[in-house]
Coordinates of C-alpha atoms and ligand atoms in Angstrom, one line a residue:
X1 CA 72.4 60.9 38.0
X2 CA 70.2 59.0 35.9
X3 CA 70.9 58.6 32.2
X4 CA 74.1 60.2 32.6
X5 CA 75.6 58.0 34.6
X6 CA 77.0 55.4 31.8
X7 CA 79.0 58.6 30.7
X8 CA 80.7 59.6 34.1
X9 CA 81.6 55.7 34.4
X10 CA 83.1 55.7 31.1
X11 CA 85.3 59.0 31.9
X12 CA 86.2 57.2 35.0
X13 CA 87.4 54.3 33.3
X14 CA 88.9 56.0 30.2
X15 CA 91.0 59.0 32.4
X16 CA 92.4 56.7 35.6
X17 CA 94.7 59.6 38.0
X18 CA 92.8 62.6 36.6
X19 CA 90.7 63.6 40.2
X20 CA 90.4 67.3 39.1
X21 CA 89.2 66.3 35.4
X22 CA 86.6 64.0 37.0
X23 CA 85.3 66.5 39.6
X24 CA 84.7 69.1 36.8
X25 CA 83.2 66.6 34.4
X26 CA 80.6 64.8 37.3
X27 CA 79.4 69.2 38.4
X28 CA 78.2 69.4 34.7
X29 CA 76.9 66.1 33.8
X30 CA 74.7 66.4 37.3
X31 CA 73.4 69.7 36.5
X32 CA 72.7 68.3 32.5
X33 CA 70.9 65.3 33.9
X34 CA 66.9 67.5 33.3
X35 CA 68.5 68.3 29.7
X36 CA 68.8 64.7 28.9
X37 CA 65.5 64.0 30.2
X38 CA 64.3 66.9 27.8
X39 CA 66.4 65.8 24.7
X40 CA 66.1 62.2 23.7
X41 CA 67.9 62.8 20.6
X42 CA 70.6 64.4 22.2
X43 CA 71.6 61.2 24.0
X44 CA 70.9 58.9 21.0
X45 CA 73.4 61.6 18.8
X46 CA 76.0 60.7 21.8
X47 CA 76.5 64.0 22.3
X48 CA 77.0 63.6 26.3
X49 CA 79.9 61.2 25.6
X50 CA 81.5 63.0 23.0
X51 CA 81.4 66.3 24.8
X52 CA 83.7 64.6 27.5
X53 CA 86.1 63.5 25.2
X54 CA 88.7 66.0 23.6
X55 CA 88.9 66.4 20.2
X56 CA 92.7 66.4 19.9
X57 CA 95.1 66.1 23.3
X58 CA 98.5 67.2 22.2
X59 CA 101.4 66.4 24.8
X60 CA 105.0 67.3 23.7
X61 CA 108.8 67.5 25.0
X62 CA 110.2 71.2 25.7
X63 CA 113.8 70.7 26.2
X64 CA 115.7 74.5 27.4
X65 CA 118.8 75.1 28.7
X66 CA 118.9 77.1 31.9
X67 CA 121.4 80.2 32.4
X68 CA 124.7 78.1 33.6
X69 CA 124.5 75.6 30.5
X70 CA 122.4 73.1 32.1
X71 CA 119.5 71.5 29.9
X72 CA 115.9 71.0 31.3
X73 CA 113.1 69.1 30.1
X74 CA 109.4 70.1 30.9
X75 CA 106.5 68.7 29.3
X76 CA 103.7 70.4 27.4
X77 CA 100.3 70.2 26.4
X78 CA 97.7 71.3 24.2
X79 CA 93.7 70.2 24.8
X80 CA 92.1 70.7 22.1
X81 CA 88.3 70.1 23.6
X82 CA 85.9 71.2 21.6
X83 CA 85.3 73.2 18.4
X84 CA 81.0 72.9 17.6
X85 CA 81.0 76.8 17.6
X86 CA 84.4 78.2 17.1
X87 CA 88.2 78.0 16.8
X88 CA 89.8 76.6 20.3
X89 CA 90.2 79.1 22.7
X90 CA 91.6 79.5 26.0
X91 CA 94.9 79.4 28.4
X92 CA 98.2 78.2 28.9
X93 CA 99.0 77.5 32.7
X94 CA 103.0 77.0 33.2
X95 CA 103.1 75.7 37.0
X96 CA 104.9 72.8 38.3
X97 CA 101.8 70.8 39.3
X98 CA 100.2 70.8 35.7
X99 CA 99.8 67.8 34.2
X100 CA 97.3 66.2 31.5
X101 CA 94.2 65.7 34.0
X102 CA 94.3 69.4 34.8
X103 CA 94.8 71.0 31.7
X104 CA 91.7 68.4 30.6
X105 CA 89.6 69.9 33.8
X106 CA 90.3 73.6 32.4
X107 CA 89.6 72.4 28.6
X108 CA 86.4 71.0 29.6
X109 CA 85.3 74.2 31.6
X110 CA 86.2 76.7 28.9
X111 CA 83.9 74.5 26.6
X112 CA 81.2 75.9 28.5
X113 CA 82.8 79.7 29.5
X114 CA 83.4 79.9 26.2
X115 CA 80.1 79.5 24.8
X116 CA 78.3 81.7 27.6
X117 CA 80.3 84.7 26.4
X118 CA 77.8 84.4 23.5
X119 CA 81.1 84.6 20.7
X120 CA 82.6 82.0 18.8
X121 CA 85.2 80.4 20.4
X122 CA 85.4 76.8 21.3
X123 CA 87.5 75.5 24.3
X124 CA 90.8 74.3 24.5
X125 CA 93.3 74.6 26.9
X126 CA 97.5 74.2 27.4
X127 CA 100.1 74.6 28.9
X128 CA 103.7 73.1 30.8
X129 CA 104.6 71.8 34.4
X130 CA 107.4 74.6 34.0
X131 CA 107.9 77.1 37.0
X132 CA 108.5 80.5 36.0
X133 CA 109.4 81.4 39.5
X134 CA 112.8 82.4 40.4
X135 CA 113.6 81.9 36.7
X136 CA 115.6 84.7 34.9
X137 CA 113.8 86.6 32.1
X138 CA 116.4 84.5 29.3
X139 CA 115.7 81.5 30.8
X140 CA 111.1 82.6 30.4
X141 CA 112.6 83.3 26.8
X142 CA 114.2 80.5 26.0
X143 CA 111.8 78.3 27.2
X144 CA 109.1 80.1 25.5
X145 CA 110.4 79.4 22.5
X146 CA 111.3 76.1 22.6
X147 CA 107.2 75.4 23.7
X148 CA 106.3 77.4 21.0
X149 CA 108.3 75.6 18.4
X150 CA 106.1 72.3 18.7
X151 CA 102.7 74.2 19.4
X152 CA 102.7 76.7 16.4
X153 CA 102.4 73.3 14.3
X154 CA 98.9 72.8 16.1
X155 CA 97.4 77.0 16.1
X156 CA 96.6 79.3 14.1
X157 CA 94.0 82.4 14.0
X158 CA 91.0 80.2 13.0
X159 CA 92.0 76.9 14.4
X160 CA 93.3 77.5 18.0
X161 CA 93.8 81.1 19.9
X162 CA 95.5 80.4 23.2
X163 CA 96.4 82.7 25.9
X164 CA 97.5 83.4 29.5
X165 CA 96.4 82.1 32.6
X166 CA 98.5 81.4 35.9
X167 CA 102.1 81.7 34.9
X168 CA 101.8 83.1 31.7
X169 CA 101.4 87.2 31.5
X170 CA 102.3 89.8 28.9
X171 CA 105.9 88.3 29.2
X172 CA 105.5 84.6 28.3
X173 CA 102.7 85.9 25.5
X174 CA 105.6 88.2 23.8
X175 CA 108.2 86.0 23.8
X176 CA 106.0 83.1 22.4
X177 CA 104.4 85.6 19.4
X178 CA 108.0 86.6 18.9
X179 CA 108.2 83.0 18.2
X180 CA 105.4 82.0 16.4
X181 CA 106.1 85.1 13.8
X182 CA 109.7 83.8 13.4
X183 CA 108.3 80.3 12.4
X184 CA 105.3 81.5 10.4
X185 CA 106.2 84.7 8.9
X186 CA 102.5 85.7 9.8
X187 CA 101.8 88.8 11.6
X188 CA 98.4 87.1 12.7
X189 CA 96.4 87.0 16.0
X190 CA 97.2 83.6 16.8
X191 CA 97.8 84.2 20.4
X192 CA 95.4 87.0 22.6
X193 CA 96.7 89.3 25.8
X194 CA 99.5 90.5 23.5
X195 CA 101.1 93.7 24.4
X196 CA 98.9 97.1 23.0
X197 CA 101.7 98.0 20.3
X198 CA 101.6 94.4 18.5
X199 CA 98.0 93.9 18.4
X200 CA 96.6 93.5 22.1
X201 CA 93.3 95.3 23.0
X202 CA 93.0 98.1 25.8
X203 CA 91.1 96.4 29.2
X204 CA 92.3 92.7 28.9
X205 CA 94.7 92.8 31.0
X206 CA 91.9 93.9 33.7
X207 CA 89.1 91.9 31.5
X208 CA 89.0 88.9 34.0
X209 CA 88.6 90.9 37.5
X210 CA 87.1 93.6 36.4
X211 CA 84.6 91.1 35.1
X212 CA 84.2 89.3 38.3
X213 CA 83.0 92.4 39.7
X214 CA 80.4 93.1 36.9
X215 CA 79.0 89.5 36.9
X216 CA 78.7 90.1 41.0
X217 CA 77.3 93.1 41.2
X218 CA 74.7 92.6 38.8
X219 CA 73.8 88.9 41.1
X220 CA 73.7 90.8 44.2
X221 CA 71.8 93.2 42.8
X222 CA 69.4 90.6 42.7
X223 CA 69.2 90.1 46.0
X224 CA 69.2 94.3 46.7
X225 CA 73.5 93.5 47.8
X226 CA 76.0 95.4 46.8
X227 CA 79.8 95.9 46.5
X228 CA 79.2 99.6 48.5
X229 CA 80.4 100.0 52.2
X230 CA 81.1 95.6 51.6
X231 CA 84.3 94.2 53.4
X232 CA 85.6 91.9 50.8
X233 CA 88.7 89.1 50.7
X234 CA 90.3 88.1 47.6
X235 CA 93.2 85.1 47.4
X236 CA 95.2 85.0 45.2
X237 CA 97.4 87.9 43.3
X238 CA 98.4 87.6 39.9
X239 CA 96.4 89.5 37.2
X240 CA 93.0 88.1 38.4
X241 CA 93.2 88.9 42.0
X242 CA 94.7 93.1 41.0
X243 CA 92.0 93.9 38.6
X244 CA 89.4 92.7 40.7
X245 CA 90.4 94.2 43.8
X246 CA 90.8 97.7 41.6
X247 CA 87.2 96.9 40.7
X248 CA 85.7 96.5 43.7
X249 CA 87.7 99.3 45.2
X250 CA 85.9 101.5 42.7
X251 CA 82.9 99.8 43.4
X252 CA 83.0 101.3 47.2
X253 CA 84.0 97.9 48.7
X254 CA 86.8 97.7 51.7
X255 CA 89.4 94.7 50.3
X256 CA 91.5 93.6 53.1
X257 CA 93.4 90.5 52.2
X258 CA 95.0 89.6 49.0
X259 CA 97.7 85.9 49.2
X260 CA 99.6 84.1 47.0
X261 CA 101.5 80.4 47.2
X262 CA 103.1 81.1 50.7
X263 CA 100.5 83.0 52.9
X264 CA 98.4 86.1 53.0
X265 CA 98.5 89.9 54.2
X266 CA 95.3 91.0 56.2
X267 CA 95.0 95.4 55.9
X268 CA 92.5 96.2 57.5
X269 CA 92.4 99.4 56.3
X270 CA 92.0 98.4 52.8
X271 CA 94.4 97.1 50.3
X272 CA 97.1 99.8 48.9
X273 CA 96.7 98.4 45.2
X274 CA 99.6 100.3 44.0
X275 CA 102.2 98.8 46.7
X276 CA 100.5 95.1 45.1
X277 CA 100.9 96.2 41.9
X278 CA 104.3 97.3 42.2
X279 CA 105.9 94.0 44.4
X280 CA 104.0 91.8 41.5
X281 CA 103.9 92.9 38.3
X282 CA 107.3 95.0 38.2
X283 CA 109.4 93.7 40.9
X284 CA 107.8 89.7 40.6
X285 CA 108.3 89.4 44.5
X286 CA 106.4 87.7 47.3
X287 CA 102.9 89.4 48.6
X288 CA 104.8 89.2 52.3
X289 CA 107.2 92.2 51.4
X290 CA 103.3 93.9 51.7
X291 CA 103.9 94.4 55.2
X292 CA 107.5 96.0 54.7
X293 CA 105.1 99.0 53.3
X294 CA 102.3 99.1 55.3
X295 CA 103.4 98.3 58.9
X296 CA 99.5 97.8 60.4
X297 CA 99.2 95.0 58.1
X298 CA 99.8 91.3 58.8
X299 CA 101.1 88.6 56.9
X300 CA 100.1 85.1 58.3
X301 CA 102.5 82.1 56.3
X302 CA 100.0 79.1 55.1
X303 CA 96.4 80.0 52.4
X304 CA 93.8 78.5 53.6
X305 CA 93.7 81.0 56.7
X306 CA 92.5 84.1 54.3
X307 CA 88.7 82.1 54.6
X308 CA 88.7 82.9 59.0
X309 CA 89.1 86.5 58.4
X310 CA 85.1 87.8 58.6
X311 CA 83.8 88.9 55.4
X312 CA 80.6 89.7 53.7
X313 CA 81.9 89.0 50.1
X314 CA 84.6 86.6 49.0
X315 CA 86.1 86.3 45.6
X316 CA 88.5 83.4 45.2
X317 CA 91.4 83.9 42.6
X318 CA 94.2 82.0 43.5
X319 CA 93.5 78.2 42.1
X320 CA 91.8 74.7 41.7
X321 CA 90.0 73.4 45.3
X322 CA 91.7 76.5 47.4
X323 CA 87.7 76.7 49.3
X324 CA 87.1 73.5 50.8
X325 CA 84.3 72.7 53.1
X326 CA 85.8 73.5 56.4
X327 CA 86.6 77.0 54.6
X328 CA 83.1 77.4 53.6
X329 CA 81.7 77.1 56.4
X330 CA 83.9 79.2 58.4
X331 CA 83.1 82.1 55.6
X332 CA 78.9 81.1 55.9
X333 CA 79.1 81.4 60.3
X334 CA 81.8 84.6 59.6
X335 CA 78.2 86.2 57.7
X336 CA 79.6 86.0 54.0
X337 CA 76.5 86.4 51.7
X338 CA 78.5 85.9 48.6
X339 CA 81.4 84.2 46.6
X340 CA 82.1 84.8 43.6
X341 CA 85.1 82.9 41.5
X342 CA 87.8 84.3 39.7
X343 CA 90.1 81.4 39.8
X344 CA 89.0 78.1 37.9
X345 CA 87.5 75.7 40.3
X346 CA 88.3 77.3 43.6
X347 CA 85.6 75.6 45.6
X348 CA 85.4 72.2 45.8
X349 CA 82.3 69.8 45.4
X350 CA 81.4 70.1 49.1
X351 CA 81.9 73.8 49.4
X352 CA 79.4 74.4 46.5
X353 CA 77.2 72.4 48.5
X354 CA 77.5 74.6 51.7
X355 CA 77.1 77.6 49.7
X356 CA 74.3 76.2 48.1
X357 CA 72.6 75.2 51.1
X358 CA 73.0 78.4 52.5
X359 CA 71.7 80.4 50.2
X360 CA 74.6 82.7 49.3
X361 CA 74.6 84.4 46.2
X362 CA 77.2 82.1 44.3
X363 CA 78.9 82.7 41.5
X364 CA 80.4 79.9 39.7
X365 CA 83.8 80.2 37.8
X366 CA 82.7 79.8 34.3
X367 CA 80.3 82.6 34.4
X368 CA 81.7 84.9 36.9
X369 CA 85.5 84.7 35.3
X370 CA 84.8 84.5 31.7
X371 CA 85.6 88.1 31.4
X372 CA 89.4 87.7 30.5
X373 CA 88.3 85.0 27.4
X374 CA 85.4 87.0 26.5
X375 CA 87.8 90.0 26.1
X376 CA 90.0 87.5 24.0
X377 CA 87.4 87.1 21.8
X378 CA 86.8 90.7 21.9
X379 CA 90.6 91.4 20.7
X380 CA 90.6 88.4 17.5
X381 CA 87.8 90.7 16.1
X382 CA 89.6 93.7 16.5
X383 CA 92.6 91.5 15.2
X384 CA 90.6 90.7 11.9
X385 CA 89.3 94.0 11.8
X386 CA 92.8 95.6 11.8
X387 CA 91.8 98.2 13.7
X388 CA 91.4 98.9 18.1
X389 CA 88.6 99.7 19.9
X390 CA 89.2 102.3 22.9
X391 CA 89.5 101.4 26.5
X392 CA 85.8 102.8 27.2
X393 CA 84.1 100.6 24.4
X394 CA 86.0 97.5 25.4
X395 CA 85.2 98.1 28.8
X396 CA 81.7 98.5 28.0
X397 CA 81.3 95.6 25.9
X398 CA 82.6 93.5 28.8
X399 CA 79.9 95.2 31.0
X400 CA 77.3 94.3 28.8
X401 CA 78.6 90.8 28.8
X402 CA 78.8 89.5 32.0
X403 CA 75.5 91.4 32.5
X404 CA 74.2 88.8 29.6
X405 CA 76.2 86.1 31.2
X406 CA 74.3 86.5 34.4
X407 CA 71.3 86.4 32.8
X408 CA 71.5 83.6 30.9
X409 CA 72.7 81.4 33.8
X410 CA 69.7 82.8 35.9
X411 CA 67.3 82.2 33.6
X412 CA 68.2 78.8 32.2
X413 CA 68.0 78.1 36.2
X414 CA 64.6 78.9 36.7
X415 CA 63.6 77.2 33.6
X416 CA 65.0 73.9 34.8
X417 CA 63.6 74.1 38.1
X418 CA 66.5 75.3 40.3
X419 CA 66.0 79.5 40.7
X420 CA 69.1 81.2 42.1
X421 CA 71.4 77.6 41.3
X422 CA 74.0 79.5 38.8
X423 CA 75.8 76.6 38.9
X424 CA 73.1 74.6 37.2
X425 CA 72.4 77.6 35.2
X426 CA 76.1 78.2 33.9
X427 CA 76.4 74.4 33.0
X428 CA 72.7 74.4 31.3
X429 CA 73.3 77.8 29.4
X430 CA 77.0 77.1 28.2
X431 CA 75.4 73.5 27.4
X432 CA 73.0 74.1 25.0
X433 CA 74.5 76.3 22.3
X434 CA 77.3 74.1 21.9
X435 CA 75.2 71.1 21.6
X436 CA 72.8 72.2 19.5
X437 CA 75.8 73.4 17.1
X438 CA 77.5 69.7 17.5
X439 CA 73.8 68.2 16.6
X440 CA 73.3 70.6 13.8
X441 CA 77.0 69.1 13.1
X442 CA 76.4 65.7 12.5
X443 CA 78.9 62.7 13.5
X444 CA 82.7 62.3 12.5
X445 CA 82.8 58.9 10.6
Ligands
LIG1 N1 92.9 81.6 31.1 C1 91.7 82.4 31.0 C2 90.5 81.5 31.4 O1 90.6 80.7 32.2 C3 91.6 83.2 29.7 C4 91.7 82.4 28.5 C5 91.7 83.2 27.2 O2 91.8 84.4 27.2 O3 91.8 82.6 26.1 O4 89.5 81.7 30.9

């Protein structure tokens, strides 16, 4: 890095203990450095170092009381990264190891998803270091709507949409609308993945994987690859990880390992989605009771083990740096010929690298899962509209999106010199809209 270097050192300096925020910033400001050689004005307008900096960071006290009296304190957050081309949109995580640096790392990447979805929504992104797991459903509620009591001050319908992401499903979404209409007596879509009675749109819940699946397909298509007769591992499995393994099921691909926190089940014989779906969504229980089901399958305790089973495709979708180099080269010698990401930021820095090296067909998170947010988008027009698409014309429109997605990363690739880099692409693509909409902006005074 060149010209952009002044910027990383100042977001260095400015955000000490944020490693994850750092990583994601230094992936795009590398691939941005041709786009600062081709936009003088771009840098004099400041616009690299006021893309890194949030707009708004919102951090508040969420004080519950657990089921036996006792009162808890968790801590929330709202990022509120970027608006140039629409309301903030995107997530809330609730997990024990969020903190301000990661919900800043997911901010910053949905700045970019966000705009290569081609709608209007700008990025933001929240959420709590509060475990859901082994929590009772009043205890989810009540600590729903004590977050919700100090974020509805900050969101609205045309200021900031957020949603779900890991820890936060149709559950934690109803109990914090339940909330938000309580405080506001608004019937308003202020929040998206609501439930398909009180506003939600058909296919969001399978939005982000099936999504993954379109934006890979339509890569390896490229490269005359498909999902058909393909063995393929996915990690992870919450709602990211189910949809795409019903995707690529469909597709004709054999899936033979799903994982979650603890360890991973290996089928060989192919995933029974149904048994998954039923352990997870309904009875919220470990991936191991898999094998209580479906006695041919194993399930190994530790993660990072899913990467040694052999596999031609592999679609990460657990969380942050869950690939790291070892891992990718294990999957590159195993024959892998592509990755795509469901999770954000499952590879880290030096697993891009071997990917990239190796020629795999690569597809980076803010592309390949910006499905689930583009489906968002897709369900605050329906919102406005007052009225629901069907499941076949959301679907569709998703299709045609990620299709669009993949084009625009490819394209904005070759044009800046790097063919088949969707990294570079992705970053480039997302890039430009959103400054040329800050630059057509002007400067805050
Ligand atoms: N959390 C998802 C993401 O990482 C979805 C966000 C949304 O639907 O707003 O993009």
């Amino acid at each position: 890095m060149k010209i952009l270097q002044s910027v990383m050192d100042q977001v260095i300096k400015r955000n000490p203990n944020e490693p994850e925020f750092h990583q994601a910033v230094k992936e795009v400001l590398e691939s941005l450095e041709p786009v600062a050689e081709r936009h003088p004005e771009w840098v004099s307008a400041g616009i690299f170092d006021r893309i890194v900096e949030p707009e708004r960071q919102i951090i508040f006290r969420v004080p519950w009381v657990d089921d036996n009296g006792k009162v808890h304190v968790n801590r929330g957050f709202r990022v509120q990264f970027n608006s140039a081309i629409g309301p903030y949109k995107g997530g809330l995580r609730f997990h024990p190891s969020v903190n301000l640096g990661i919900i800043k790392f997911l901010g910053f990447e949905q700045i970019f998803k966000n705009s290569l979805t081609g709608l209007p929504i700008g990025g933001g992104k929240g959420g709590s270091d509060f475990d859901p797991k082994g929590k009772s459903d009043a205890e989810v509620m009540r600590f729903c709507q004590s977050f919700m009591t100090e974020l509805s001050r900050h969101i609205g319908p045309d200021t900031d949409v957020p949603a779900g992401d890991i820890g936060v499903g149709g559950r934690e979404i109803g109990y914090m609308y339940g909330q938000y209409k309580r405080l506001n007596n608004d019937f308003t879509g202020v929040l998206t993945g609501k439930g398909l009675t009180w506003g939600g749109s058909l296919a969001r819940t399978e939005a982000t994987g099936y999504g993954l699946c379109y934006f890979m397909d339509e890569a390896m298509k490229a490269k005359g690859k498909s999902f058909r007769g393909s063995t393929v591992i996915i990690s992870g499995s919450g709602n990211v990880a189910i949809y795409a393994t019903e995707k690529a099921q469909q597709l004709g691909a054999n899936v033979v390992a799903l994982s979650d926190s603890n360890g991973y089940i290996y089928d060989p014989e192919g995933i029974k989605l149904d048994t998954v779906k039923r352990i997870k969504e309904v009875e919220r229980k470990r991936i191991s009771e898999y094998i209580k089901y479906h006695p041919n399958a194993t399930y190994t305790e530790g993660c990072s083990g899913i990467w040694t089973i052999k596999c031609d495709i592999a679609l990460p979708c657990a969380t942050q740096n869950e690939i790291d180099e070892k891992s990718a080269r294990i999957l590159v010698e195993n024959g892998c010929f592509a990755v795509g990401e469901g999770a954000n930021m499952p590879s880290t820095p030096e697993a891009i690298n071997v990917f990239l090296e190796n020629k795999l067909i690569f597809g980076p998170a803010k592309a390949a899962n910006a499905g689930g947010v583009a489906t968002s988008a897709l369900e605050m027009s329906q919102n406005s509209m007052r009225y629901s698409w069907t499941f076949e014309e959301v679907d569709a429109k998703l299709k045609n999106i990620m299709i669009n997605i993949y084009k625009s990363a490819s394209s904005a690739a070759k044009e800046y010199g790097d063919e088949d880099n969707l990294v570079m692409g992705a970053n480039i693509a997302g890039f430009l809209k959103v400054a040329n909409a800050m630059y057509a902006q002007g400067i805050a005074y």
